[in-house]
Coordinates of C-alpha atoms in Angstrom, one line a residue:
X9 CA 150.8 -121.0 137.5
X10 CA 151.4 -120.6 134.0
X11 CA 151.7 -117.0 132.3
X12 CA 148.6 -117.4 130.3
X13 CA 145.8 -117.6 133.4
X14 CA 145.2 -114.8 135.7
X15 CA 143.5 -115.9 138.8
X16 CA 141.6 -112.9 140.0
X17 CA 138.9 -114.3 142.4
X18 CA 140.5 -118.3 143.7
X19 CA 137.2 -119.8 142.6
X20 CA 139.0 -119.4 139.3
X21 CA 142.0 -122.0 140.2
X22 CA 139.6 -124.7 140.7
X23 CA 137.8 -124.2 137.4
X24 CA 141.2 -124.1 134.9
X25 CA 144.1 -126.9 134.2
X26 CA 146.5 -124.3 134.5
X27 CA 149.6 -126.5 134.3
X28 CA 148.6 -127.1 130.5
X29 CA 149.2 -124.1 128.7
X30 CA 147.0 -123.2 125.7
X31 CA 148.0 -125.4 123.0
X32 CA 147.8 -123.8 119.7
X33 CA 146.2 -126.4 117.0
X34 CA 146.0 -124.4 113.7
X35 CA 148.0 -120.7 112.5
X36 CA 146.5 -120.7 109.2
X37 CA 143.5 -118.5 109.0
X38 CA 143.3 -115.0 108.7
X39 CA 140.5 -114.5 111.1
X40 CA 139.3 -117.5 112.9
X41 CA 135.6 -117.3 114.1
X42 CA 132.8 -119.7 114.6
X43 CA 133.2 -122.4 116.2
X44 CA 131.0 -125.3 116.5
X45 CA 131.7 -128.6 118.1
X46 CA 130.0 -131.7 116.9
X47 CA 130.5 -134.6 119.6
X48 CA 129.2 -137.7 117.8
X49 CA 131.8 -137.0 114.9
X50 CA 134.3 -135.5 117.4
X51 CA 135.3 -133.0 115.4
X52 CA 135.0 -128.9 115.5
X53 CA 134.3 -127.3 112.9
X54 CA 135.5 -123.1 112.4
X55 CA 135.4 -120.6 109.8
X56 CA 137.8 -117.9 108.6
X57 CA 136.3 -115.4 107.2
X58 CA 138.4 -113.2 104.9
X59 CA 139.3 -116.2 103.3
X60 CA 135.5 -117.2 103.1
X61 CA 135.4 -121.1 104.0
X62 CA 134.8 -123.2 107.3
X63 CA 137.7 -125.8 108.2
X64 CA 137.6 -128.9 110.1
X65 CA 139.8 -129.9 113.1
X66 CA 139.7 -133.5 113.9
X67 CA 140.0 -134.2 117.5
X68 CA 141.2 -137.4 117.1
X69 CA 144.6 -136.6 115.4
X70 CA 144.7 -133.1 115.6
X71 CA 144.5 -132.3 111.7
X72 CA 142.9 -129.7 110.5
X73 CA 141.5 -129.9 106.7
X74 CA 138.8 -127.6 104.4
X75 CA 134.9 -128.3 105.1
X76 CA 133.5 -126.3 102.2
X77 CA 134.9 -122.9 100.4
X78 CA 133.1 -120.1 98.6
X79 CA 130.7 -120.4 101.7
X80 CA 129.1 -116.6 101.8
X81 CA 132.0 -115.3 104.3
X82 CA 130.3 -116.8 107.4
X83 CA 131.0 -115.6 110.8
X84 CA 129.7 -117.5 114.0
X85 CA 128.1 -121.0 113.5
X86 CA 126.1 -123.1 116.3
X87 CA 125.2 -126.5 116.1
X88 CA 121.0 -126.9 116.7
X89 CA 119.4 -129.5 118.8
X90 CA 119.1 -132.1 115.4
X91 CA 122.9 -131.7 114.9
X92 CA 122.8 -129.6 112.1
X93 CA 125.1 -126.8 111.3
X94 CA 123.9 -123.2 111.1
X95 CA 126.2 -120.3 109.9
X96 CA 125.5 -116.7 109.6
X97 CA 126.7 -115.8 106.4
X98 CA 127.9 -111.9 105.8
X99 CA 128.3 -112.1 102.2
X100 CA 124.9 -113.9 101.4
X101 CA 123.3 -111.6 104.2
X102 CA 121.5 -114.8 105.9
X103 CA 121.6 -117.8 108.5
X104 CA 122.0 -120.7 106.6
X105 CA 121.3 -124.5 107.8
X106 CA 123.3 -127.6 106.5
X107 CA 121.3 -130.5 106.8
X108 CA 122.3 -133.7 107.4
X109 CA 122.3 -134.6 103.2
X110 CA 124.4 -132.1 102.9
X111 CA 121.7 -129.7 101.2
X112 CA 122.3 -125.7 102.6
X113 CA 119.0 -124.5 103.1
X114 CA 118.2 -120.1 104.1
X115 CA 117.0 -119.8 107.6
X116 CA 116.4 -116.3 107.7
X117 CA 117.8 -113.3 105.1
X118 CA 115.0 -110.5 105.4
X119 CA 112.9 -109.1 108.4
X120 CA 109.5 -107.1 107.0
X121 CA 110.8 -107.7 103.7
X122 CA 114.3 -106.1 103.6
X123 CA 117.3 -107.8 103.7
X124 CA 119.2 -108.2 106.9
X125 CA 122.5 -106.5 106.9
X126 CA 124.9 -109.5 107.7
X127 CA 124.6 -112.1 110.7
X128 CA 126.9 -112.6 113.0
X129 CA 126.2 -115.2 115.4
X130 CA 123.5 -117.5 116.0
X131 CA 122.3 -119.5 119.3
X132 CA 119.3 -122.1 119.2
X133 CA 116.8 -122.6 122.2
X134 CA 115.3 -126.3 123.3
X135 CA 111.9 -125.2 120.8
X136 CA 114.1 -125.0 118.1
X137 CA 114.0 -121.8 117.6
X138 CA 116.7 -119.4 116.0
X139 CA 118.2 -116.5 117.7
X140 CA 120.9 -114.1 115.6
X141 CA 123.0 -110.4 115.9
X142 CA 122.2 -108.5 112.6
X143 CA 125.1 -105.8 112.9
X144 CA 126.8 -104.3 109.6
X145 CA 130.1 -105.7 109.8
X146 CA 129.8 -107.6 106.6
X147 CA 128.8 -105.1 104.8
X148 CA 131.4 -102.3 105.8
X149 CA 133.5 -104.0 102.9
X150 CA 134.5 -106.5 100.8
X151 CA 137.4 -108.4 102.9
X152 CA 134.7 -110.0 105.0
X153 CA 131.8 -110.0 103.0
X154 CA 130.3 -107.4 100.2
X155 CA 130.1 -103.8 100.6
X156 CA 126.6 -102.9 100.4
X157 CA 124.4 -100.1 101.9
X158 CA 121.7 -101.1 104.4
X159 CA 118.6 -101.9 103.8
X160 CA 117.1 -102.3 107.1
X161 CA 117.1 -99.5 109.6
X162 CA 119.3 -100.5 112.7
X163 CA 121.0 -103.4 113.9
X164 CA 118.7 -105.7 115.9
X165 CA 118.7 -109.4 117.8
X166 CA 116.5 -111.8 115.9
X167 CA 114.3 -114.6 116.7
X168 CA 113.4 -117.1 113.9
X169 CA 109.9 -119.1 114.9
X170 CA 110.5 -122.5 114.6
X171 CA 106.8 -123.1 113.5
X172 CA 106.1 -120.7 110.7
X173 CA 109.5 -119.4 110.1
X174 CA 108.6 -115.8 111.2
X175 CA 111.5 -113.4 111.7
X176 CA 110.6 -111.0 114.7
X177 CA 113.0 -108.1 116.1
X178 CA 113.0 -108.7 119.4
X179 CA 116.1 -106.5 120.8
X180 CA 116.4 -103.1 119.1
X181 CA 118.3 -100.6 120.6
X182 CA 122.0 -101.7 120.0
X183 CA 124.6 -100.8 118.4
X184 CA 126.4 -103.7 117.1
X185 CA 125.1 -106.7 118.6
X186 CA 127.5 -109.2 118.4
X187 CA 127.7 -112.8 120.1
X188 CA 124.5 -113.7 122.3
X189 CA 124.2 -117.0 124.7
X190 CA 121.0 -117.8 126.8
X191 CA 121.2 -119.6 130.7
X192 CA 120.9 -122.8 131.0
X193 CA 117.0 -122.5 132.2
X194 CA 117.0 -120.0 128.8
X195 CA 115.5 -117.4 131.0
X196 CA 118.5 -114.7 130.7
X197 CA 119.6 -113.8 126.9
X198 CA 123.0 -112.3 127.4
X199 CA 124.2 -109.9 124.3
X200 CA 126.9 -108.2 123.4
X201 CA 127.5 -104.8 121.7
X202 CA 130.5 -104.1 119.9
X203 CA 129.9 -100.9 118.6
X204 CA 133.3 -99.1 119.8
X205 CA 134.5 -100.9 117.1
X206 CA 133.3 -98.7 114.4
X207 CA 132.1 -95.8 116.7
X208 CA 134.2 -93.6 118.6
X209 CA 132.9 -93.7 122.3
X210 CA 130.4 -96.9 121.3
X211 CA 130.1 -99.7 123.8
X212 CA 132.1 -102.6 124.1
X213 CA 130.0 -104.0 127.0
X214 CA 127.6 -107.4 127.7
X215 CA 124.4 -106.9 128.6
X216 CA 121.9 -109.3 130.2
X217 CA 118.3 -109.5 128.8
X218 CA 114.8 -111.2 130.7
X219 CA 113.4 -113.6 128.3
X220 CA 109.6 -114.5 129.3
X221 CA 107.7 -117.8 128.0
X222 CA 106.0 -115.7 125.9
X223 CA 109.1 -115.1 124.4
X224 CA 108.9 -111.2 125.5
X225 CA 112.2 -109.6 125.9
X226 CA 113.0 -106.7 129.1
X227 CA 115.8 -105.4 130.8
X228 CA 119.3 -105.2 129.3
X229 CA 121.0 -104.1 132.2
X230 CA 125.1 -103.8 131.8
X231 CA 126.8 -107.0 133.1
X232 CA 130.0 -105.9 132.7
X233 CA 132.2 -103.3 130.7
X234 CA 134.9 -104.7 127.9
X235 CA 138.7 -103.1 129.5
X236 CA 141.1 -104.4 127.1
X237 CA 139.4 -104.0 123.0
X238 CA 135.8 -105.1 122.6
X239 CA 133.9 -108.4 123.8
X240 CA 132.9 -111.0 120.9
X241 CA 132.1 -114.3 121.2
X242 CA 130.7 -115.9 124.4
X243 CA 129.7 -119.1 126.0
X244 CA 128.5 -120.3 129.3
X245 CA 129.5 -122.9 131.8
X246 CA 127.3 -125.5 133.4
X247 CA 127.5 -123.7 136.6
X248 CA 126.2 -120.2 134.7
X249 CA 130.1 -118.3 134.2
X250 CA 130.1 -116.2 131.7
X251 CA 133.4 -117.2 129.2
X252 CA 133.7 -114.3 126.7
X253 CA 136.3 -113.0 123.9
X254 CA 138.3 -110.0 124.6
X255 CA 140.8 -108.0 122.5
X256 CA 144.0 -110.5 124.6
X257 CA 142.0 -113.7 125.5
X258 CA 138.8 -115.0 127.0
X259 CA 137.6 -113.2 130.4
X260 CA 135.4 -115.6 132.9
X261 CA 132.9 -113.7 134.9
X262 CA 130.1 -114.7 137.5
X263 CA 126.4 -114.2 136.0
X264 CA 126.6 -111.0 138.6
X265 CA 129.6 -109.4 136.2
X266 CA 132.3 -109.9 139.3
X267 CA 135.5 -110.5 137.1
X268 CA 136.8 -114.1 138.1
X269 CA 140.1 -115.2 136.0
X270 CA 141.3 -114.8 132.3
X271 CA 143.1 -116.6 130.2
X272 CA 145.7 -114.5 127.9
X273 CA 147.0 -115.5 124.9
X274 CA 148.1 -112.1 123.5
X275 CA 145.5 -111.9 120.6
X276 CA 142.7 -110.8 120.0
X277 CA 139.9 -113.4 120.4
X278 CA 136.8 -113.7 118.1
X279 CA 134.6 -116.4 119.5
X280 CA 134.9 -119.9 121.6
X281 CA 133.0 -123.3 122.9
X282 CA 133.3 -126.2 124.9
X283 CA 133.9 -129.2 123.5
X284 CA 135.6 -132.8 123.9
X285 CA 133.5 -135.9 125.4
X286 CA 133.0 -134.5 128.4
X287 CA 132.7 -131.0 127.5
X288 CA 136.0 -130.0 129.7
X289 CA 138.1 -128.7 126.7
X290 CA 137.3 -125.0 125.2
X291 CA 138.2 -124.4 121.7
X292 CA 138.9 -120.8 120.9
X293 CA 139.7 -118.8 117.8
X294 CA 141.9 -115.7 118.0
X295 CA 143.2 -113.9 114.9
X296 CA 145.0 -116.2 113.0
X297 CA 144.7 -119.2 114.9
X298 CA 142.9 -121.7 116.8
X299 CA 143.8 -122.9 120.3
X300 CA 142.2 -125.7 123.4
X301 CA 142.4 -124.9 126.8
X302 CA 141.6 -128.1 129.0
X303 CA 139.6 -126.8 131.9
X304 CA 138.1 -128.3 135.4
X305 CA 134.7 -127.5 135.0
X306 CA 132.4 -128.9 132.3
X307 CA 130.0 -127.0 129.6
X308 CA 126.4 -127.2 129.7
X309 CA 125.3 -130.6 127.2

């Protein structure tokens, strides 16, 4: 058993290759975040965001090259059901869509007609519809963004219509929300809050949230408490685990919260995803640098 996986519960031996330890693709960021994985190209693209551009790894040769620079500081990027790349942009307060031309097109930047504070990560449902965090961390300062005061009161979860474009609140008593990733049946929103971060006794926890087909929101019941730094990022496995960032590695819990395995790379983690042609790899971005895991189980398509 390699030093980097901690088996905890033995259902966690079965779902990682844990004679291939984490193979670290790319040191040359200053914060690696974002990650989105783009199967027909086979290529993942990630930002970093103090150094405000997105670079491409191509996972066919391993190389690892600028997408675009001067990009608004984005944090966490998703790829939507067209195949098109949306970012959540700190500096230019928005979610932003690339288009398949090329053309960068403003998905959502105000709610009720303020202007958000600065998204931070960004997960689209089978209607097409847009779901973001809106904490402050991009506007705390200029490394990751541009210092600004708030405009709107609170940091809320979002959901963009995909019909009329409406921006509706539909989470608002958070802190810092932070990464978010529905079930696979997209009845269960699962957020996290972050706000130990920047408040002393704030929560570093994931909570689980009822989403109706009415698109009404309820519960948000604690799934589970962060113990080492603050959750981040998070993604889910076909079978429903819960793989999220911690402040050493990526924790893998049971959609109850019972702790399974980790993996530990001694850094701090910002976000991950599945990826490869059969969705058995995980790419994940911690601090400086960018890292795959091979794995035995499979993300959701």
């Amino acid at each position: 058993m390699s030093e980097h996986y901690e088996i905890i519960e033995r259902d966690f031996r079965d779902m990682v290759a844990s004679i291939f330890p984490p193979e670290e693709l790319f040191s040359g960021a200053l914060f690696a975040e974002g990650p989105a994985y783009f199967p027909a190209g086979r290529y993942l693209l990630f930002t970093d965001i103090p150094n405000d551009r997105i670079l491409r790894l191509d996972e066919t040769n391993d190389c690892v090259s600028v997408f675009r620079q001067d990009c608004g500081h984005p944090n966490g990027q998703t790829v939507d059901p067209q195949g098109r790349l949306l970012s959540c942009e700190h500096r230019h307060r928005r979610v932003s869509r690339t288009e398949h031309d090329g053309t960068i097109i403003t998905v959502a930047d105000q709610w009720r007609g303020k202007r958000l504070n600065s998204p931070n990560d960004a997960v689209v449902t089978r209607d097409g519809a847009v779901w973001f965090t809106d904490p402050t961390y991009g506007i705390l300062h200029d490394l990751d963004g541009a210092k600004a005061e708030p405009e709107v009161d609170g940091c809320h979860v979002y959901r963009v219509d995909p019909a009329t474009g409406e921006v509706e609140a539909k989470i608002t008593d958070m802190v810092m929300p932070n990464g978010l990733a529905f079930s696979k049946d997209e009845s269960t929103l699962y957020v996290v809050d972050s706000g130990k971060s920047h408040f002393e006794g704030g929560p570093a926890h994931v909570r689980a949230f009822k989403v109706e087909d009415d698109m009404r929101v309820s519960g948000g019941e604690v799934l589970a408490d962060c113990p080492v730094g603050i959750f981040d990022g998070l993604r889910l496995d076909d079978s429903g685990n819960i793989w999220i960032s911690t402040g050493e590695g990526v924790y893998c819990y049971e959609t109850g919260g019972n702790l399974l395995g980790k993996i530990k790379l001694g850094k701090i983690v910002g976000n991950l995803t599945f990826a490869g042609p059969r969705r058995n790899m995980m790419y994940i971005c911690a601090m400086n640098a960018l890292y795959r895991v091979r794995l035995k189980i499979n993300g959701p398509r």
